[in-house]
Coordinates of C-alpha atoms in Angstrom, one line a residue:
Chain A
X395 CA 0.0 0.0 0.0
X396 CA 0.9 3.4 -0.9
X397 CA 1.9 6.2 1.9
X398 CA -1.2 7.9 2.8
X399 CA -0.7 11.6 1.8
X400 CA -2.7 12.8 5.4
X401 CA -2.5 9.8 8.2
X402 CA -4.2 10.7 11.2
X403 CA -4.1 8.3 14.6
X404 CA -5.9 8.6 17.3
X405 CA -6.1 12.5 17.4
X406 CA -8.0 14.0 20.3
X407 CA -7.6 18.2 21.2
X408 CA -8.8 19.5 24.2
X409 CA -9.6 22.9 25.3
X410 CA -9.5 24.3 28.8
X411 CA -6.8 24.2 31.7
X412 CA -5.6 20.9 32.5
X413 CA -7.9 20.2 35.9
X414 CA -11.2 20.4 34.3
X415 CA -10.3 20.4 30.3
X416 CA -13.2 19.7 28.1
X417 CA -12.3 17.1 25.7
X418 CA -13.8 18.0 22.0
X419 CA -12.2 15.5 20.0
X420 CA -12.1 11.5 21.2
X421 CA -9.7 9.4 19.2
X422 CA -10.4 10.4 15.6
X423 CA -8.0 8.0 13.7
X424 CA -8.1 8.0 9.4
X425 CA -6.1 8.5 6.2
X426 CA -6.4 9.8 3.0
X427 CA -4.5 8.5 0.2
X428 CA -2.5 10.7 -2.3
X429 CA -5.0 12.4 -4.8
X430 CA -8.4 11.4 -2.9
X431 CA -11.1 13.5 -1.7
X432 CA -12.0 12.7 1.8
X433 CA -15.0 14.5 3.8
X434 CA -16.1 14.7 7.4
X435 CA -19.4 15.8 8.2
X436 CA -21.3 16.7 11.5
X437 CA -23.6 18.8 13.0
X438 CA -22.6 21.7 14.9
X439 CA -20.0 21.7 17.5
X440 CA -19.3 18.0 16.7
X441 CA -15.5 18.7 16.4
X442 CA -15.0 18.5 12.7
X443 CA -13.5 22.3 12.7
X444 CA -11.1 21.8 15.1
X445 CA -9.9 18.9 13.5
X446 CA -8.8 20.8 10.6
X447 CA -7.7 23.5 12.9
X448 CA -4.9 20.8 14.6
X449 CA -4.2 19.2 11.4
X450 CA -3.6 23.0 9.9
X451 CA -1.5 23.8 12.7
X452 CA -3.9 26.6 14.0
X453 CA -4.4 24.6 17.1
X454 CA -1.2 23.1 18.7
X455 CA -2.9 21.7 21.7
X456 CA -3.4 18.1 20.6
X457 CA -2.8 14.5 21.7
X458 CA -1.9 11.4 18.5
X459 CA -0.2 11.9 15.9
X460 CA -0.8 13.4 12.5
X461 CA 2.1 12.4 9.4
X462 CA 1.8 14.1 5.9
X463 CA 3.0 11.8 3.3
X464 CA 4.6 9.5 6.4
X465 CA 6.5 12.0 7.4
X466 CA 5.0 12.9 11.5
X467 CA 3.9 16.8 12.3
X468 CA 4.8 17.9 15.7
X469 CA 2.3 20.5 17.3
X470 CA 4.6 23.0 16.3
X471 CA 5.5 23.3 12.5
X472 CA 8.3 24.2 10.3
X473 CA 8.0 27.1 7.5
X474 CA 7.8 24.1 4.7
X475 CA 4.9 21.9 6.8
X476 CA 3.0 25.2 6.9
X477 CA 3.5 25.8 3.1
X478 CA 2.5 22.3 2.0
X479 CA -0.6 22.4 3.8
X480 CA -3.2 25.1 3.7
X481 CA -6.8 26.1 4.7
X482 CA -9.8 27.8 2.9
X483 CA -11.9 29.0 5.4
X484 CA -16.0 29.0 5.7
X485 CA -16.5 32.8 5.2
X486 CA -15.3 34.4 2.7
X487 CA -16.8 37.9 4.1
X488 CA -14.2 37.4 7.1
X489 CA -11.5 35.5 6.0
X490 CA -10.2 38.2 3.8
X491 CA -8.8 41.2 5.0
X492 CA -10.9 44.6 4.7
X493 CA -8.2 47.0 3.9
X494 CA -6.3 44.9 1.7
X495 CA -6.2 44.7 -1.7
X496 CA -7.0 41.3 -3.3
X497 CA -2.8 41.8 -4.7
X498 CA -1.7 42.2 -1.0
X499 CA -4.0 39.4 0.3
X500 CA -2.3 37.0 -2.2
X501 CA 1.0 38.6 -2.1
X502 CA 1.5 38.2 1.8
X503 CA 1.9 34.2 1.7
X504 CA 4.5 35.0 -0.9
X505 CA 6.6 37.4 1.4
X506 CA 6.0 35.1 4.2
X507 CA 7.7 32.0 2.8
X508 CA 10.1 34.2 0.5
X509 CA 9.1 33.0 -2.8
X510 CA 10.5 34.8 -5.4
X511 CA 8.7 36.2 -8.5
X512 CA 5.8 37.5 -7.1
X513 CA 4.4 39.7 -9.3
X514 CA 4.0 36.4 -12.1
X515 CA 2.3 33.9 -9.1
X516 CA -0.2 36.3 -8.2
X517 CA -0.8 36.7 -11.8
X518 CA -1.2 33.1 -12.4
X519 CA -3.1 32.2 -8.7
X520 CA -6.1 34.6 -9.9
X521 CA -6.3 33.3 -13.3
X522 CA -6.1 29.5 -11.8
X523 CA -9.6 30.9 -10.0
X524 CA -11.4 32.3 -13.1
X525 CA -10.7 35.8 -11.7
X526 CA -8.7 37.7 -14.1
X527 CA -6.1 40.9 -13.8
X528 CA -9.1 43.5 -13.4
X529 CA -9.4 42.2 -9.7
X530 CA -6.4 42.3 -8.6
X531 CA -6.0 46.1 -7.4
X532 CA -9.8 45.7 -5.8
X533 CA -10.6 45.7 -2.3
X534 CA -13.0 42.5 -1.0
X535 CA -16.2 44.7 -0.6
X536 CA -16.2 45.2 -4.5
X537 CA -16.2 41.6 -4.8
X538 CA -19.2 39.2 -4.4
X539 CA -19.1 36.4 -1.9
X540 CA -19.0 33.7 -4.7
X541 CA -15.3 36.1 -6.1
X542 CA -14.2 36.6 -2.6
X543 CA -14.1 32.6 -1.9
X544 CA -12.6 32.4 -5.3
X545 CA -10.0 34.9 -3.9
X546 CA -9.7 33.1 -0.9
X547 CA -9.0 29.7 -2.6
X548 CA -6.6 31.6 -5.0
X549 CA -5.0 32.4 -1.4
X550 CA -4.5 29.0 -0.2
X551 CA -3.2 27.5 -4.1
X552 CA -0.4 30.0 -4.6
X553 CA 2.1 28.5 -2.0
X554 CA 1.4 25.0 -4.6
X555 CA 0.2 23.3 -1.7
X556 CA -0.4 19.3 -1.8
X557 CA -3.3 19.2 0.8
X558 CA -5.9 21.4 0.7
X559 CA -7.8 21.9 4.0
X560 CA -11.5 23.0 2.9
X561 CA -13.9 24.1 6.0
X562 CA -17.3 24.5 4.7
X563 CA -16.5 26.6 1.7
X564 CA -19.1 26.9 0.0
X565 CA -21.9 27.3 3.2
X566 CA -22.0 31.3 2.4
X567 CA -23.4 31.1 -0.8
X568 CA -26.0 30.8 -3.1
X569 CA -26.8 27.3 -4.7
X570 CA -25.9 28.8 -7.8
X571 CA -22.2 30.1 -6.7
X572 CA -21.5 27.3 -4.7
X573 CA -22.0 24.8 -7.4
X574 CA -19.4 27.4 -9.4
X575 CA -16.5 26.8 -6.7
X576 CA -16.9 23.2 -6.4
X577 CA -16.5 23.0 -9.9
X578 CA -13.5 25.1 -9.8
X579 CA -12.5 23.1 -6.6
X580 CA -12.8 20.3 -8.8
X581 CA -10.8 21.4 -11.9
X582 CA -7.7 22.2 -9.5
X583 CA -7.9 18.7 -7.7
X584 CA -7.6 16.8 -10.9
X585 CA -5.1 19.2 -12.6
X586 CA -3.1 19.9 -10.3
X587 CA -3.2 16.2 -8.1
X588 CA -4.4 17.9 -4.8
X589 CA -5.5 15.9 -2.1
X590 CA -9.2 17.6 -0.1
X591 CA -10.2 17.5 3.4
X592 CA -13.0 19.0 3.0
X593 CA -15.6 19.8 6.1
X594 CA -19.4 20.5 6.2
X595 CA -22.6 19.6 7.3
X596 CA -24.2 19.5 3.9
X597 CA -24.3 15.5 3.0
X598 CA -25.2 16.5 -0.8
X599 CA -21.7 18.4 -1.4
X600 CA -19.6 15.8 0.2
X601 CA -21.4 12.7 -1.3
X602 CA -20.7 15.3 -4.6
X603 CA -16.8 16.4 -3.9
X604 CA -15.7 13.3 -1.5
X605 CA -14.8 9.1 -2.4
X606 CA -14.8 8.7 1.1
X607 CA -16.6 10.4 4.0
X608 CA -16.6 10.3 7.8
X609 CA -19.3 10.8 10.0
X610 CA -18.5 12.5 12.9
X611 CA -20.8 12.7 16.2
X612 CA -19.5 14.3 19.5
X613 CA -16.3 15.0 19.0
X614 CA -15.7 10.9 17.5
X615 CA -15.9 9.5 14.3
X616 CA -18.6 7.3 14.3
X617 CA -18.4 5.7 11.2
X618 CA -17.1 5.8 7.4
X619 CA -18.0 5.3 4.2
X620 CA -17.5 5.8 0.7
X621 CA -20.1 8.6 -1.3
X622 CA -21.6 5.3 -2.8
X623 CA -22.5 4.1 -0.2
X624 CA -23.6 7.2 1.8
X625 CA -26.1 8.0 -1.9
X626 CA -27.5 4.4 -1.6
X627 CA -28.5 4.7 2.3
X628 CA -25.9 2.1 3.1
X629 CA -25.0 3.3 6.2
X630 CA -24.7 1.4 9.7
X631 CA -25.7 4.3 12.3
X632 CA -29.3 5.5 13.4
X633 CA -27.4 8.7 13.4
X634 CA -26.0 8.9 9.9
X635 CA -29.9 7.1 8.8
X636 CA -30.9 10.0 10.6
X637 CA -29.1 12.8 9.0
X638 CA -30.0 11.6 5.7
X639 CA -33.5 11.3 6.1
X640 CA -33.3 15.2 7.3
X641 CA -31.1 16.5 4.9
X642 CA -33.5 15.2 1.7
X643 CA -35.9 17.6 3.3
X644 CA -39.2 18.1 5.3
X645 CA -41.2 14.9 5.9
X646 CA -43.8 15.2 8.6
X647 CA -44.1 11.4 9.2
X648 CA -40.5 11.0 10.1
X649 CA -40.3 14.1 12.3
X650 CA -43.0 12.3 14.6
X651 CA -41.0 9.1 14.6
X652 CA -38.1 10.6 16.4
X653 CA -37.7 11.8 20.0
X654 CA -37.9 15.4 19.1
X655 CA -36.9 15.9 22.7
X656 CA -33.3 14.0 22.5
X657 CA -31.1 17.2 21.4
X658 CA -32.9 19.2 24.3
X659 CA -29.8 19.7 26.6
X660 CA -28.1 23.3 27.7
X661 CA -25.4 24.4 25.3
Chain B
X1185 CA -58.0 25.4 -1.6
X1186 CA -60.2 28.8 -1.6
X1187 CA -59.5 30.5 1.7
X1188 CA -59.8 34.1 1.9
X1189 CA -57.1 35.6 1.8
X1190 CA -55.2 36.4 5.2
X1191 CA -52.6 39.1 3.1
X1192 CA -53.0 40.9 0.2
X1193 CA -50.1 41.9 -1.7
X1194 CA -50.2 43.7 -4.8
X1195 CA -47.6 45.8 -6.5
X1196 CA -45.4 46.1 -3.9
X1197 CA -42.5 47.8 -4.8
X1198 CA -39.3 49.1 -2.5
X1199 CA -36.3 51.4 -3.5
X1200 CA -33.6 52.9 -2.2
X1201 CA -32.2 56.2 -3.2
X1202 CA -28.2 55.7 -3.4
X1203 CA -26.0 57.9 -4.8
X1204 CA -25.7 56.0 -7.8
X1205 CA -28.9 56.4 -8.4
X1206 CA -32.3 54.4 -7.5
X1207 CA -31.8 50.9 -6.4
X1208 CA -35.3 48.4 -6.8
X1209 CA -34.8 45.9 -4.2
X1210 CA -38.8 45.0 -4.9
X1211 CA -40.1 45.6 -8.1
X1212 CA -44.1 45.0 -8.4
X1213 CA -44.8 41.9 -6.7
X1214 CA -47.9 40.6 -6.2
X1215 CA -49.3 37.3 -3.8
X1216 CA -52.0 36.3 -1.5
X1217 CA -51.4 34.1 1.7
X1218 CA -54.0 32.5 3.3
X1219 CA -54.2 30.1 5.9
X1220 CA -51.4 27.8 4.1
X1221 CA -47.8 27.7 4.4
X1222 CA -46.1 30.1 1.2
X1223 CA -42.7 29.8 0.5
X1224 CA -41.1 32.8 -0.4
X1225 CA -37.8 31.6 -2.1
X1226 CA -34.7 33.4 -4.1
X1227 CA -30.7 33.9 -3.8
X1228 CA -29.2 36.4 -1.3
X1229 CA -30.7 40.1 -2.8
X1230 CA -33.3 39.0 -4.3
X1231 CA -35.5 40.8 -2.0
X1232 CA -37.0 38.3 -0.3
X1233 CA -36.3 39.4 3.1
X1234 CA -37.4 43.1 1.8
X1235 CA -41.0 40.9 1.3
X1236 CA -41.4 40.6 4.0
X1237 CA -39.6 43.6 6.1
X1238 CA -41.8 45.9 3.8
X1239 CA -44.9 44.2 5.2
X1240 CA -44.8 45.1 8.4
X1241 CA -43.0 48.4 7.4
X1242 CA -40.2 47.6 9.2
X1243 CA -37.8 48.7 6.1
X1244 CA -34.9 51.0 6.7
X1245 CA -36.2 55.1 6.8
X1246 CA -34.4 55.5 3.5
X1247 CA -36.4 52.7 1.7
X1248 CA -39.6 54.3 -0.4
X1249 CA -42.2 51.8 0.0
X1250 CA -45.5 51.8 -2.2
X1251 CA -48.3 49.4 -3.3
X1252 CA -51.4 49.3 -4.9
X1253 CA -52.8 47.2 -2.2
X1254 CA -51.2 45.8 1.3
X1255 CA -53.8 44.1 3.6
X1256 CA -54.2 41.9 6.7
X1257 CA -57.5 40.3 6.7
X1258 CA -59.2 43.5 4.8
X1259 CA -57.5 45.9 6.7
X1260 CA -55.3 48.6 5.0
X1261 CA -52.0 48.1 6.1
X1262 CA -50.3 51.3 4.0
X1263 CA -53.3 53.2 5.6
X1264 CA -52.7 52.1 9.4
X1265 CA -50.9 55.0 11.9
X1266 CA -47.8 53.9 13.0
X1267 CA -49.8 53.1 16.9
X1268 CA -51.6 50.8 14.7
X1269 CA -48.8 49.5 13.2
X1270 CA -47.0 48.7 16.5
X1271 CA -50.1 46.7 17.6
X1272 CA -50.5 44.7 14.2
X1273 CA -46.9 43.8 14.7
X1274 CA -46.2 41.1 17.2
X1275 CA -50.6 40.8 17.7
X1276 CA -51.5 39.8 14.6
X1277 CA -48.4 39.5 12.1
X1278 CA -45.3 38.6 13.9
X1279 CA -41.9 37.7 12.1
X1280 CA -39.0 34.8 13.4
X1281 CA -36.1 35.8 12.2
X1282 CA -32.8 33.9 11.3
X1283 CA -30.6 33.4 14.1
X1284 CA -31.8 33.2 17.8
X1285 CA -28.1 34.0 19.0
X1286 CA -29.0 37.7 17.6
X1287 CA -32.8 38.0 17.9
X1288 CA -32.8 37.2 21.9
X1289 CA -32.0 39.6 24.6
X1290 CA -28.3 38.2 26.2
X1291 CA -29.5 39.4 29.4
X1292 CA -33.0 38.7 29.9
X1293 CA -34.4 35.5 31.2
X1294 CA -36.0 33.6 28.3
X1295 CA -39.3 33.0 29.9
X1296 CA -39.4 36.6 30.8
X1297 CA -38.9 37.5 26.8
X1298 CA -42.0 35.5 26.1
X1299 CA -44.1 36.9 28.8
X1300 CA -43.4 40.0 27.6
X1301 CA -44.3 39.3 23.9
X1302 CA -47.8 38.8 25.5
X1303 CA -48.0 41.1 27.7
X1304 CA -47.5 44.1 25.3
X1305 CA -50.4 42.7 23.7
X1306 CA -52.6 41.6 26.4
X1307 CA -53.9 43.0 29.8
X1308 CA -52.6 40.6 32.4
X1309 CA -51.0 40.1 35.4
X1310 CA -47.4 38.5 35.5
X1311 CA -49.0 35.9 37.3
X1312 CA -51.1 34.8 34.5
X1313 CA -48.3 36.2 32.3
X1314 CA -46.0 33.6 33.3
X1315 CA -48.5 30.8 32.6
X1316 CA -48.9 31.4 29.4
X1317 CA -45.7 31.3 29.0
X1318 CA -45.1 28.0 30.6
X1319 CA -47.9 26.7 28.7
X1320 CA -46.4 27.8 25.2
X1321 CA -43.1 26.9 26.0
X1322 CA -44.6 22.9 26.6
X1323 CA -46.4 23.8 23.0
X1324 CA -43.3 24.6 21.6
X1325 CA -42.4 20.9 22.9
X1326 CA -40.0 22.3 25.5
X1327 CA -39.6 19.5 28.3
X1328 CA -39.3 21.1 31.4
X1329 CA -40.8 24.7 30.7
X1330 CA -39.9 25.8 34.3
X1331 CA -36.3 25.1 34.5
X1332 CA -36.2 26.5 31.1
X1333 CA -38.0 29.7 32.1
X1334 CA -35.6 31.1 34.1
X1335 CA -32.6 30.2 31.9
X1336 CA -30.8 32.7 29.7
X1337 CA -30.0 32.9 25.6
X1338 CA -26.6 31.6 26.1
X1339 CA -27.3 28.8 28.0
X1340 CA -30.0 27.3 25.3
X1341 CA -28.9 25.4 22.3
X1342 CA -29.6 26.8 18.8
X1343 CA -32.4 24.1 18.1
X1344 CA -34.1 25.6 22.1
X1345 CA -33.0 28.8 21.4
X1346 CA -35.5 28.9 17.7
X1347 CA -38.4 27.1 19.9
X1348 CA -38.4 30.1 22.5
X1349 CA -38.3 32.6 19.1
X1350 CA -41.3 30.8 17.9
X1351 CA -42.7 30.2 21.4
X1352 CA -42.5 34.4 21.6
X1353 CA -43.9 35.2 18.2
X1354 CA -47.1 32.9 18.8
X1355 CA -48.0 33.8 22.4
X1356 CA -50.2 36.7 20.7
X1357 CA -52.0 34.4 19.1
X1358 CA -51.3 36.4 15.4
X1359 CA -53.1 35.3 12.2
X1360 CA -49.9 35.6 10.1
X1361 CA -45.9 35.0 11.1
X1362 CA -43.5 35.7 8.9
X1363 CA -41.1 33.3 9.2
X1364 CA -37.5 34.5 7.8
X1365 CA -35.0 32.0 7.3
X1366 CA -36.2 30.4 10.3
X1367 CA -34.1 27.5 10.2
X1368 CA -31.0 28.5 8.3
X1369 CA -28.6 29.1 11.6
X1370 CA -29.9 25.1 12.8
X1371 CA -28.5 21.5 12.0
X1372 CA -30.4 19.7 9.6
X1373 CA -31.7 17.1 12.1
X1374 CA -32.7 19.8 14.8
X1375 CA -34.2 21.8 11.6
X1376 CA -36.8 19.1 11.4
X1377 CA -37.6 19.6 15.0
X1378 CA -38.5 23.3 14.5
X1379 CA -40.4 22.7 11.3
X1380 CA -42.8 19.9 12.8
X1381 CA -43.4 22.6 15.2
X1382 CA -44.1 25.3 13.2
X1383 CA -46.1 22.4 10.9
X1384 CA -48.4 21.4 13.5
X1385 CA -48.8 24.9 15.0
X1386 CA -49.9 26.5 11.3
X1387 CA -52.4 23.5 11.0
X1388 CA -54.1 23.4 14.3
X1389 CA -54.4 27.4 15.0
X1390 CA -55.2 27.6 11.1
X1391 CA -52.5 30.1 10.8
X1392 CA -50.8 31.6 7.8
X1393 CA -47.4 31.4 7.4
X1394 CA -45.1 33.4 4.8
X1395 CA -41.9 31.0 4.9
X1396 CA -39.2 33.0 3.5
X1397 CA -36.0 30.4 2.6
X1398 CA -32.8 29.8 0.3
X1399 CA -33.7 26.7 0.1
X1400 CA -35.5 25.2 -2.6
X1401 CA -35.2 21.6 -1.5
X1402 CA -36.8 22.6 2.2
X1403 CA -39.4 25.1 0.7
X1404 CA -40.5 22.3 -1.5
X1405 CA -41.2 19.5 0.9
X1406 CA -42.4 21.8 3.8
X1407 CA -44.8 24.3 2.4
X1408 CA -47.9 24.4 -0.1
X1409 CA -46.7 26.7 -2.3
X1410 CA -44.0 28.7 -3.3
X1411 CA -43.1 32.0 -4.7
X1412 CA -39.8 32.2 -6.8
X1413 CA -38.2 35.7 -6.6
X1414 CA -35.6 36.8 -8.7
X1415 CA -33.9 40.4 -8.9
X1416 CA -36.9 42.1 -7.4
X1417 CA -40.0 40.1 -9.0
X1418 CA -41.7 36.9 -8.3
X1419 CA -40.7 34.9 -11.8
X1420 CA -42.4 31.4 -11.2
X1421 CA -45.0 30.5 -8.6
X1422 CA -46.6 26.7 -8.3
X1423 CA -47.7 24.2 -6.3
X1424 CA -44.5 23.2 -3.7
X1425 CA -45.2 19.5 -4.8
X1426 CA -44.6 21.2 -8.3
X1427 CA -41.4 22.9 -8.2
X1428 CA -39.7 19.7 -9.6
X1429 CA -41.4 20.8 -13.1
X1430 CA -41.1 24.2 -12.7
X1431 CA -40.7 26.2 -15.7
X1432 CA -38.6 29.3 -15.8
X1433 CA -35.6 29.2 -16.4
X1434 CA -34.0 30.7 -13.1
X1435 CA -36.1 28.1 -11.3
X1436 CA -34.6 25.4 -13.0
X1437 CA -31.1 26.4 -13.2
X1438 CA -31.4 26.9 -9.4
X1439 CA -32.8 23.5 -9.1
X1440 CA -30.0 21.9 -11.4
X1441 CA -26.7 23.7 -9.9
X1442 CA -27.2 22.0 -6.5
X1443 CA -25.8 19.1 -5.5
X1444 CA -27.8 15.6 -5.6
X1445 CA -27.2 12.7 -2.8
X1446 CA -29.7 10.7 -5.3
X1447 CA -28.1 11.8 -8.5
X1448 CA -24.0 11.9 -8.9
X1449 CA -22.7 14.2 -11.9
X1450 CA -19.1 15.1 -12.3
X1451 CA -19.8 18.8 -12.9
X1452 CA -22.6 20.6 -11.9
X1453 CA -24.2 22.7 -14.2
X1454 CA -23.9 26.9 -13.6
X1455 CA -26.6 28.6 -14.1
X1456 CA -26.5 31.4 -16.6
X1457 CA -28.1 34.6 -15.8
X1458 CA -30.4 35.9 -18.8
X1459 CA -30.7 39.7 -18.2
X1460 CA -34.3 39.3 -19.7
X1461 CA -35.4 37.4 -16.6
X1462 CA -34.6 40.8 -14.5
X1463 CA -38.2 42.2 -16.6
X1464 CA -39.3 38.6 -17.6

């Protein structure tokens, strides 16, 4: 077997000082092999975020071990581990900075990790997006959400990463602009041989985006399987049964059927 | 279904004077609601929300609303005195709004929220205040009413947080809620929750309900009809069991851009924007 571009063992991140820490994240162990497209989903609060957060290196404060393409990542990571792996965030209305043009946003990774030729990458990074020159003296309130994720996936691709790290990107926007970036997401995967984690809560764009998927519950990974089997119901969990059933849509008869009083607990 | 019609809504139109010129964030639309669940669907700006803000003329100063006709059960609402206005809203039209994290006071008990929902309306002591209140919060399918009474916003969960929110707009007993985006800020499975509330709430107090939504997937299998809205204007209205034929354009390419768990195609198809659908 192949080396598993992302291999992830027994992760669990806690938050809190160390008498009374609240544990968010139990023991989450999978891989994802070079190339492949793997997606966790969850509700709320379930830990899939921070997840992504430890495996970005955003979050040192974590317990397993994490290797990208065998190789381990301590907590703490070098210039290179940073550039390899990066991070689209959720909202593109906050992940960009106000008072920065869209050149500066994509220019600052480029000073950071001293790649030369910056002028031609930024260049080539909005063209990658479908965003051509005319944006790149603008300021992110003269772009729409749909051009600002664009921008913020431009972001992430210029430092050539090989993992991309994908936290509910499209969950801002329209239907109509989030089918746009997935394609886009898409197009750069198989061009470019990137390998996704990709976040959300919406089963229908992981089953869409994702071979594999993980359903998480809790702060644990309560089971996997592949988008197959996730489209055909194949799924061993009440849970996961569950969170199909309500994300086809309304249907009064299974709303009665449940304990509508079982997520009734103080935050 | 031939109900008379709770709300009347014809020609409603809202702009904005900017200094580029005037901005139509409603331009001419025209429905009924009765006592049914509507779905009011369309794409961030597509004035939606505007809908129903301009109903209950709760529009920004700067917005110039007009219609040829805006009325509650016969009334005229473009006619009422803003004191009329103030006891319409909440009494007889009242509106949920999107995220319960925002629309809740942070430091006001919960239960004390809702008893003051009714008692704005009503004549009452707290005594009897705070019964009602109880008595809604067990509608709303709260467990334990009385602990939850006496808690505050932060220490509900999202899913609670929506039920008090709805708990607070029904206590006046209004003919009409506007519901905006009422489960947008909620997990799917905890979204089912809310709308068999809602669901069994609309059907056994026969009240109307104005469901505004992204969502065409949820608007379809929840309510009894829908309203498309596009760049101002209501393009496609049908049957909610319907919108799988629907037959404008926007409609469909909205339908065929999202994601299918049922239906697995490599790309998904963009919709293109005709600008003739902005007058269509």
């Amino acid at each position: 077997m192949s080396t598993p571009k992302l291999d992830v063992r027994t992760l669990s991140v806690s938050f809190g000082p160390a008498h009374h820490a609240t544990r968010v994240v139990h023991d989450v162990s999978f891989s994802i092999a070079p190339g492949e497209a793997y997606g966790l989903v969850g509700e709320s609060g379930c830990g899939k975020s921070t997840i992504l957060r430890a495996i970005s290196g955003l979050n040192s404060a974590w317990t397993g071990a994490i290797a990208l393409d065998g190789k381990a990542l301590a907590p703490r990571r070098t210039l290179e581990q940073h550039r390899r792996v990066q991070m689209v965030f959720q909202d593109p209305f906050g992940s960009l900075h106000p008072r920065h043009t869209i050149d500066a946003i994509l220019a600052e990774p480029l000073a950071i990790h001293g790649l030369d030729d910056r002028n031609g990458r930024v260049q080539r990074a909005l063209e990658q997006v479908g965003l051509g020159g005319a944006f790149r003296f603008r300021f992110p309130h003269q772009l729409s959400g749909g051009q600002r994720q664009r921008v913020a996936i431009a972001r992430a691709m210029i430092l050539e990463p090989r993992l991309l790290l994908l936290d509910e990107p499209t969950s801002a926007l329209d239907v109509s602009i989030q089918a746009e970036v997935l394609n886009l997401l898409e197009d750069l995967r198989r061009d470019r041989g990137l390998t996704y984690l990709l976040v959300s809560h919406d089963l229908a764009v992981v089953a869409h985006m994702c071979e594999r998927v993980g359903v998480m519950r809790q702060g644990r990974l309560l089971e996997e399987c592949t988008a197959d089997d996730l489209r055909a119901g194949r799924v061993r969990e009440a849970y996961t049964k569950r969170f199909l059933a309500a994300s086809e849509g309304y249907d009064r008869a299974m709303a009665r059927q449940w304990d509508t009083l079982d997520e009734e607990r103080i935050a | 279904m031939i109900a008379p019609a709770l709300l009347s809504v014809e020609d409603l139109h809202v702009r904005f004077d900017t200094p580029h010129g005037e901005v139509a964030a409603v331009r001419g639309v025209s429905f009924d609601v009765g006592r049914e669940r509507v779905g009011l669907v369309g794409e961030s700006g597509s004035g939606k929300s505007m809908t129903g803000r301009a109903i209950l003329r709760l529009t920004p100063p700067m917005a110039r609303v007009s219609a040829a006709r805006l009325s509650l059960e016969g009334e005229d609402l473009r006619a009422a005195s803003p004191a009329r206005m103030r006891a319409i809203r909440g009494r007889r039209i009242s509106m949920v709004q999107q995220d319960p994290k925002f629309s809740l006071n942070p430091v006001m008990r919960v239960g004390d929220q809702v008893a003051e929902s009714f008692l704005v309306h009503h004549r009452a002591s707290k005594r009897v205040a705070r019964e009602r209140t109880l008595d809604m919060l067990a509608q709303v399918r709260i467990r334990d009413p009385k602990r939850v009474y006496d808690l505050y916003p932060h220490e509900v969960s999202g899913g609670m947080g929506q039920r008090i929110m709805i708990a607070m707009m029904l206590i006046p007993e209004p003919a009409l809620l506007i519901a905006d985006e009422p489960t947008s800020a909620l997990d799917v499975t905890v979204r089912t929750q809310v709308l068999a509330i809602l669901d069994d709430l609309v059907s056994s107090r026969g009240l109307g309900l104005l469901f505004i939504s992204h969502d065409l997937n949820l608007v379809s299998t929840f309510c009894d009809r829908v309203l498309v809205m596009y760049a101002g204007r209501i393009v496609e209205q049908c049957a909610a069991s319907e919108l799988r034929q629907a037959r404008h354009p926007y409609t469909r390419g909205l339908l065929d851009s999202l994601p299918k768990l049922d239906a697995p195609r490599p790309r998904l198809p963009v919709l293109v924007r005709d600008p003739a659908w902005r007058d269509a």
